[in-house]
Short mmCIF file of C-alpha atoms in Angstrom, two decimals:
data_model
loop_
_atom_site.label_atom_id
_atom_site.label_comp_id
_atom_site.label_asym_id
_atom_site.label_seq_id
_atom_site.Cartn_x
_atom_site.Cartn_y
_atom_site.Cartn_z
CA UNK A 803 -12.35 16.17 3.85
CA UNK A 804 -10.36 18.74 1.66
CA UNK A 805 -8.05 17.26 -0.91
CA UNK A 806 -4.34 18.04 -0.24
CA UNK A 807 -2.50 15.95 -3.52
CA UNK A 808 -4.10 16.89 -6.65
CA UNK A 809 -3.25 14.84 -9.71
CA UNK A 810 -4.47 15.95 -12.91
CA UNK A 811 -3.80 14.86 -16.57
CA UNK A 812 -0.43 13.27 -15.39
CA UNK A 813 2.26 12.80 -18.31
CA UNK A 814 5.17 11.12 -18.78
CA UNK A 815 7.50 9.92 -21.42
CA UNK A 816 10.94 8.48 -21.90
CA UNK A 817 12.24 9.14 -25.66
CA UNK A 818 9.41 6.99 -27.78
CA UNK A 819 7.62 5.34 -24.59
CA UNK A 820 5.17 6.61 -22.97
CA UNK A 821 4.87 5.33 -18.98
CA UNK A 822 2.25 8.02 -17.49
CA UNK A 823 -1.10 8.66 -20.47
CA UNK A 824 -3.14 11.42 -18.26
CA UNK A 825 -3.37 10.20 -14.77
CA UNK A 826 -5.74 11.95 -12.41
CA UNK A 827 -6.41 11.52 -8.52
CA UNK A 828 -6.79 13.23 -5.50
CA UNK A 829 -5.89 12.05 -2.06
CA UNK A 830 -7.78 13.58 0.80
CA UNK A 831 -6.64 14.99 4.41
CA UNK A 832 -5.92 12.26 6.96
CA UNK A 833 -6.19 9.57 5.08
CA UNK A 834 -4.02 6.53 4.15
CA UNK A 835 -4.09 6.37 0.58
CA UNK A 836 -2.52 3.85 -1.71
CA UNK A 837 -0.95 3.84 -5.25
CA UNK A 838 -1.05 0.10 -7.02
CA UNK A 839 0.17 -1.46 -10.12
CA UNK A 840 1.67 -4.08 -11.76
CA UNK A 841 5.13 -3.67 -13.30
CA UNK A 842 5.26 -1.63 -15.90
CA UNK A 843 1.74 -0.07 -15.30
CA UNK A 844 3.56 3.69 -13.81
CA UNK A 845 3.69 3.60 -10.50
CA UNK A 846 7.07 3.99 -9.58
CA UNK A 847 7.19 7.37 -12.14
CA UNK A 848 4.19 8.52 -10.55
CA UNK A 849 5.33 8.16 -7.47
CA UNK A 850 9.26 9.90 -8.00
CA UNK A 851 6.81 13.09 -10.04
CA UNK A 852 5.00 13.32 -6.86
CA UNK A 853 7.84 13.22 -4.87
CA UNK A 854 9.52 15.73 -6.91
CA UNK A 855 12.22 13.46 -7.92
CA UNK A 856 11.25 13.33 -11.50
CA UNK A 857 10.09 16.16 -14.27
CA UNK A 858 7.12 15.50 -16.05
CA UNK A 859 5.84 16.33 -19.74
CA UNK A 860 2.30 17.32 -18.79
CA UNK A 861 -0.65 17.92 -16.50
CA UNK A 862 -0.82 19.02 -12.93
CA UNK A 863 0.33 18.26 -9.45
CA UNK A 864 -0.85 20.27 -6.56
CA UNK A 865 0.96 19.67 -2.52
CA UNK A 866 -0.66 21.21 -0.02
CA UNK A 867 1.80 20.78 2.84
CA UNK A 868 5.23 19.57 4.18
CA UNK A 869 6.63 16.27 2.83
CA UNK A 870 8.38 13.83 4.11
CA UNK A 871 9.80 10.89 1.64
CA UNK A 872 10.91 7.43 2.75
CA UNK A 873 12.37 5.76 -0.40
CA UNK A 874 11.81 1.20 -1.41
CA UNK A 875 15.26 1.69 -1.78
CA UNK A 876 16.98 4.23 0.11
CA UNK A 877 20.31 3.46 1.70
CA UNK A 878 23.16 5.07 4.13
CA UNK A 879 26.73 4.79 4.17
CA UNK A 880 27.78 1.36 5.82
CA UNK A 881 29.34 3.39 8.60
CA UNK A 882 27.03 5.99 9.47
CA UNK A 883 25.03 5.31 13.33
CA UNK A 884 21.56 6.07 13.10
CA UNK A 885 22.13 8.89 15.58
CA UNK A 886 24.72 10.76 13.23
CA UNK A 887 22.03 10.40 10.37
CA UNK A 888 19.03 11.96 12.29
CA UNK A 889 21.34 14.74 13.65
CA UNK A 890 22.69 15.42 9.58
CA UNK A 891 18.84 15.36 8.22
CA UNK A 892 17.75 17.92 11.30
CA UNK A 893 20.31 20.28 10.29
CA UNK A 894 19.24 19.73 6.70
CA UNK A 895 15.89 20.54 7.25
CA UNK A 896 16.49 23.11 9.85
CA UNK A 897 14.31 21.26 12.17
CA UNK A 898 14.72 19.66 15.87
CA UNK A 899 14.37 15.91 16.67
CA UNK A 900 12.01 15.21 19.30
CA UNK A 901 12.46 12.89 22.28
CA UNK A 902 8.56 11.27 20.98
CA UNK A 903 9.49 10.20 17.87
CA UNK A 904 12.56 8.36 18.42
CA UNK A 905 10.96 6.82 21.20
CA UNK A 906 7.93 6.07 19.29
CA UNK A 907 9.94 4.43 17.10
CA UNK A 908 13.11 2.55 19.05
CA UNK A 909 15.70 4.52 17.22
CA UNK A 910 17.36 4.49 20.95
CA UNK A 911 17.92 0.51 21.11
CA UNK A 912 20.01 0.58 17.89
CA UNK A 913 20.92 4.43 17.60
CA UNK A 914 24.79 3.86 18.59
CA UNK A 915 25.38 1.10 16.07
CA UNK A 916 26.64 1.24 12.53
CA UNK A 917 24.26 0.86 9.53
CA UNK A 918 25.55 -1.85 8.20
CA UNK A 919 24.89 -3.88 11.33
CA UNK A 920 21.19 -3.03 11.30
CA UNK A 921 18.48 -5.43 10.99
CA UNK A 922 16.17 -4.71 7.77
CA UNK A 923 13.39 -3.57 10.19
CA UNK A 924 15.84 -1.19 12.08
CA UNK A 925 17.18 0.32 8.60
CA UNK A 926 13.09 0.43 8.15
CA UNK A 927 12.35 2.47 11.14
CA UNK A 928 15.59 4.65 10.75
CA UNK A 929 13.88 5.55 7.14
CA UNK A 930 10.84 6.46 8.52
CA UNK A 931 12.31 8.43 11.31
CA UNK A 932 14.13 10.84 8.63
CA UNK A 933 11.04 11.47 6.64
CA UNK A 934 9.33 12.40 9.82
CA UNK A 935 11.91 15.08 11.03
CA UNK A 936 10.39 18.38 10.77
CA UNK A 937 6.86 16.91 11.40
CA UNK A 938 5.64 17.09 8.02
CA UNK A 939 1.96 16.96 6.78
CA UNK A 940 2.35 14.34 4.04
CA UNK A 941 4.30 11.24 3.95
CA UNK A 942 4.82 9.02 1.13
CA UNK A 943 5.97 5.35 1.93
CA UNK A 944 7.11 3.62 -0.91
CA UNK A 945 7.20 -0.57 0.06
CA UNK A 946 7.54 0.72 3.60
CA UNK A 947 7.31 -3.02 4.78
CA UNK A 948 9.21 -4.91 2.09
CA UNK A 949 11.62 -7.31 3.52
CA UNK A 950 10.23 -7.42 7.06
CA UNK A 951 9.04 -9.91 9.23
CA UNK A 952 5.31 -10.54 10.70
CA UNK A 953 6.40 -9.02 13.62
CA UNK A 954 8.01 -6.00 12.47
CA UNK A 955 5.66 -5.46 9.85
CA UNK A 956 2.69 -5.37 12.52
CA UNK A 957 4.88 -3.02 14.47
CA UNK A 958 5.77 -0.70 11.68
CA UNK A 959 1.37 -0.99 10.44
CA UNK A 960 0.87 -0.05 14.15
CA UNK A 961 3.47 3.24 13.85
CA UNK A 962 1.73 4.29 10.08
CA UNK A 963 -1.72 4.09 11.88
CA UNK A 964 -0.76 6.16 14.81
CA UNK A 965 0.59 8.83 12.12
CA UNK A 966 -2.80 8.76 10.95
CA UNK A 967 -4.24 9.32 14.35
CA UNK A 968 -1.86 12.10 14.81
CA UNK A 969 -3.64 13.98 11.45
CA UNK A 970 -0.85 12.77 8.74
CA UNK A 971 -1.74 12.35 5.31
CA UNK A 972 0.08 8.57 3.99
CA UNK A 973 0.43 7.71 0.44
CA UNK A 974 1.96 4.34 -0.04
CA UNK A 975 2.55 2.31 -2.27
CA UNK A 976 2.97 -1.66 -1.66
CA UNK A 977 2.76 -5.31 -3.63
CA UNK A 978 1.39 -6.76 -0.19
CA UNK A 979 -2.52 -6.28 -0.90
CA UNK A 980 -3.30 -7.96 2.74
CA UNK A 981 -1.13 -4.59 4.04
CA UNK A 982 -3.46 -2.40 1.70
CA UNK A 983 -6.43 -3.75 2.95
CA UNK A 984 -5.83 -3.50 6.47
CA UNK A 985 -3.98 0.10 6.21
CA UNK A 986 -5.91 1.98 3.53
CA UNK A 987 -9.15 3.82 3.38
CA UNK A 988 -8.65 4.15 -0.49
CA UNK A 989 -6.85 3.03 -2.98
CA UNK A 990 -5.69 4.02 -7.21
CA UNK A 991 -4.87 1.13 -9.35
CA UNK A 992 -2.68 2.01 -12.39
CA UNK A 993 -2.57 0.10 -15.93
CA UNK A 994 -1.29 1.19 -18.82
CA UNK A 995 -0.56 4.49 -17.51
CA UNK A 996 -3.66 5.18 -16.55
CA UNK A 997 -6.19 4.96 -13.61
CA UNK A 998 -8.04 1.88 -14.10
CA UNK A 999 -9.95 2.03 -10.32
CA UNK A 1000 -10.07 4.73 -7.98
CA UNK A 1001 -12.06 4.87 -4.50
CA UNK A 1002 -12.84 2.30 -1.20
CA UNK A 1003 -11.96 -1.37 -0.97
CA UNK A 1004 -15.85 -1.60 -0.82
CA UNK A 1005 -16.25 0.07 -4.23
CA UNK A 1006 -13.91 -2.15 -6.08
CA UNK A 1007 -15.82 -5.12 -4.68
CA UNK A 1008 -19.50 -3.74 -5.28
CA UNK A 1009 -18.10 -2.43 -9.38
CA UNK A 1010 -15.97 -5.24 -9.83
CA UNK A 1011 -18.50 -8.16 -8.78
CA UNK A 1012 -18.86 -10.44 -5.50
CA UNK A 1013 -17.29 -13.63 -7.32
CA UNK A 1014 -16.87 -16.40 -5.01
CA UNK A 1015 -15.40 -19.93 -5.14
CA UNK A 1016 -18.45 -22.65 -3.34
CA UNK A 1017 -16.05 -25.65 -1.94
CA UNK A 1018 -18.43 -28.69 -0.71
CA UNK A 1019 -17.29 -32.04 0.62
CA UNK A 1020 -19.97 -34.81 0.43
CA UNK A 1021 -19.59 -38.59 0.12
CA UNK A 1022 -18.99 -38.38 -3.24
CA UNK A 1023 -16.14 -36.28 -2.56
CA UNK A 1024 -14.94 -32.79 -2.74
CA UNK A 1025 -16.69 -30.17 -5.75
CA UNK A 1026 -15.54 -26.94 -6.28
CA UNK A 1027 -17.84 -24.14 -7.81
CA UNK A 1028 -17.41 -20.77 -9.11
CA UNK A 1029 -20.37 -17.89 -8.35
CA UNK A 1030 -21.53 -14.48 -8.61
CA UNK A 1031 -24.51 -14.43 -6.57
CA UNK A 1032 -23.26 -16.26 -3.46
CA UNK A 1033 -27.50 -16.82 -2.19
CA UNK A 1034 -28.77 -18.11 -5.51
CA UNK A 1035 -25.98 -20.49 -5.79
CA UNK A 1036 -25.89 -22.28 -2.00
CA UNK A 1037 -29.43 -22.65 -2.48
CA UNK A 1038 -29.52 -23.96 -5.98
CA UNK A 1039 -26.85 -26.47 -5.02
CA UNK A 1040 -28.00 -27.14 -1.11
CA UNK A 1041 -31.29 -28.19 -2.81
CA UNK A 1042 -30.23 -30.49 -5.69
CA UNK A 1043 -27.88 -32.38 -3.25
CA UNK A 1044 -30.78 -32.78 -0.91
CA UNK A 1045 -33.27 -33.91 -3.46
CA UNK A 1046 -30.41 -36.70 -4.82
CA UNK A 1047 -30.24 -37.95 -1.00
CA UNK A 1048 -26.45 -36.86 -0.94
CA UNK A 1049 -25.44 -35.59 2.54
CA UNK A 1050 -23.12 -32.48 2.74
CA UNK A 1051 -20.49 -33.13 4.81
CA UNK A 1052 -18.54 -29.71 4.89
CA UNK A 1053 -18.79 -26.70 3.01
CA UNK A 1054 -16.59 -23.22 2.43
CA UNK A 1055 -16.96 -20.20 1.17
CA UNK A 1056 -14.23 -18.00 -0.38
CA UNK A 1057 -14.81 -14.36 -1.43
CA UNK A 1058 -12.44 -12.89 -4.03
CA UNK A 1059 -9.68 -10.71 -1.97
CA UNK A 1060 -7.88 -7.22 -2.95
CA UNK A 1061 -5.50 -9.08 -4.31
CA UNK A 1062 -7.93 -11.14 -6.18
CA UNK A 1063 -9.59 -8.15 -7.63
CA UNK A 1064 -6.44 -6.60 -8.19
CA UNK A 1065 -4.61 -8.93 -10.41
CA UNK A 1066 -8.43 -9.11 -12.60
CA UNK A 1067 -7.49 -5.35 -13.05
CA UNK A 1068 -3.75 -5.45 -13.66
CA UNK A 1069 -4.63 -8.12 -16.67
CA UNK A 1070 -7.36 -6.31 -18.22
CA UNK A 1071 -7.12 -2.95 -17.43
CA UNK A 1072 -11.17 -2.69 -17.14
CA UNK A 1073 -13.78 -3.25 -14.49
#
């Protein structure tokens, strides 16, 4: 797949401080890609330079493509009805409003209302529908779930995967790591202004370790153990109990998560 974002040597300052320290990454055609870090780490700025919100110092950023740009915080005037708004951003960006997308959506259930009567998720959907007028090739979603329920989170994942299918290039970014794992085929985690990790889900794991946590109930009780080789371990352990004549009763296994691997990151910066 051909790249269509290139970052390179990403710089950014305000006065003394210094948020972005050279960041480089690509994000390829068609795929969801997402942008993580802890507070502080340069996320947000990296985000607003891509978006062309902010100026930065130094480096490079290459768009190949139409954007579209729906904002963590992004709001309307209280009295504005959804279908005034999409009819003000299609003559903005000189573009029509198809009947698909606010069908696809369900702008039409809540279209004649005002926004200040609209549920988060409906204010959600009404975002996304604006960045998407005009069909553009690249979308960035910043928190696009934040605030929602289960239900119309799964609805909106549903809507951001059928983007995909429809040959749109997504980078996100998000503090739900469950919603990164399910959504992205690649992910960038910023510290310090810089990219500590950059590739699959199934990278991180393989570089960062397979650390587990070995939770066996016997009658003794309950013991908890830590691991790195998940085999050597359950054997090691299976064997001593049996050779001490203690019966295992129940046993679990928990692998370390994105988020898991994630916050090891955001702390130390390192793999």
């Amino acid at each position: 797949m051909s790249d269509v974002i290139l970052v390179n040597n990403l710089k950014k300052s305000y006065g003394k401080h210094t948020v972005l320290k050279g960041v480089t990454f690509s994000v390829r055609k068609g795929e969801i890609f997402a942008l993580l870090g802890s507070n502080g780490a340069g996320k947000t700025t990296s985000l607003e330079c891509l978006e062309g919100l902010k100026a930065y110092d130094g480096g490079s950023i290459e768009k190949h493509g139409t954007t579209g740009i729906q904002l963590q915080s992004s709001s309307l005037p209280a009295h504005i009805k959804p279908c005034e708004a999409i009819r003000l951003f299609a003559k903005w960006k000189h573009a029509p409003v198809t009947e698909q997308l606010l069908t696809s959506l369900g702008i039409h259930e809540f279209s004649k209302k005002q926004y200040r009567q609209l549920s988060t998720g409906q204010k959600r959907r009404l975002h996304l529908a604006l960045a998407l007028i005009g069909d553009p090739d690249l979308l960035f979603l910043d928190e696009p779930t934040a605030g929602l329920d289960v239900e119309a989170k799964n609805a909106l994942h549903d809507q951001i995967r059928s983007l995909k299918k429809q040959g749109k290039t997504i980078l996100l970014a998000s503090h739900d790591m469950a919603e990164v794992e399910q959504l992205c085929d690649r992910i960038a985690i910023l510290h310090g202004g810089k990219i500590a990790f950059c590739g699959t889900i199934g990278e991180l794991n393989r570089q960062i370790g397979t650390h587990c946590q070995i939770l066996i109930q016997t009658q003794n009780g309950r013991e908890t153990y830590e691991s790195e080789n998940l085999g050597e371990t359950l054997l090691s352990l299976l064997t001593g109990y049996q050779r001490d004549g203690i019966a295992v009763l129940d046993l679990e296994v928990k692998k370390a998560s994105l988020e898991d691997q994630f916050l090891k990151i955001a702390k130390e910066g390192i793999l």
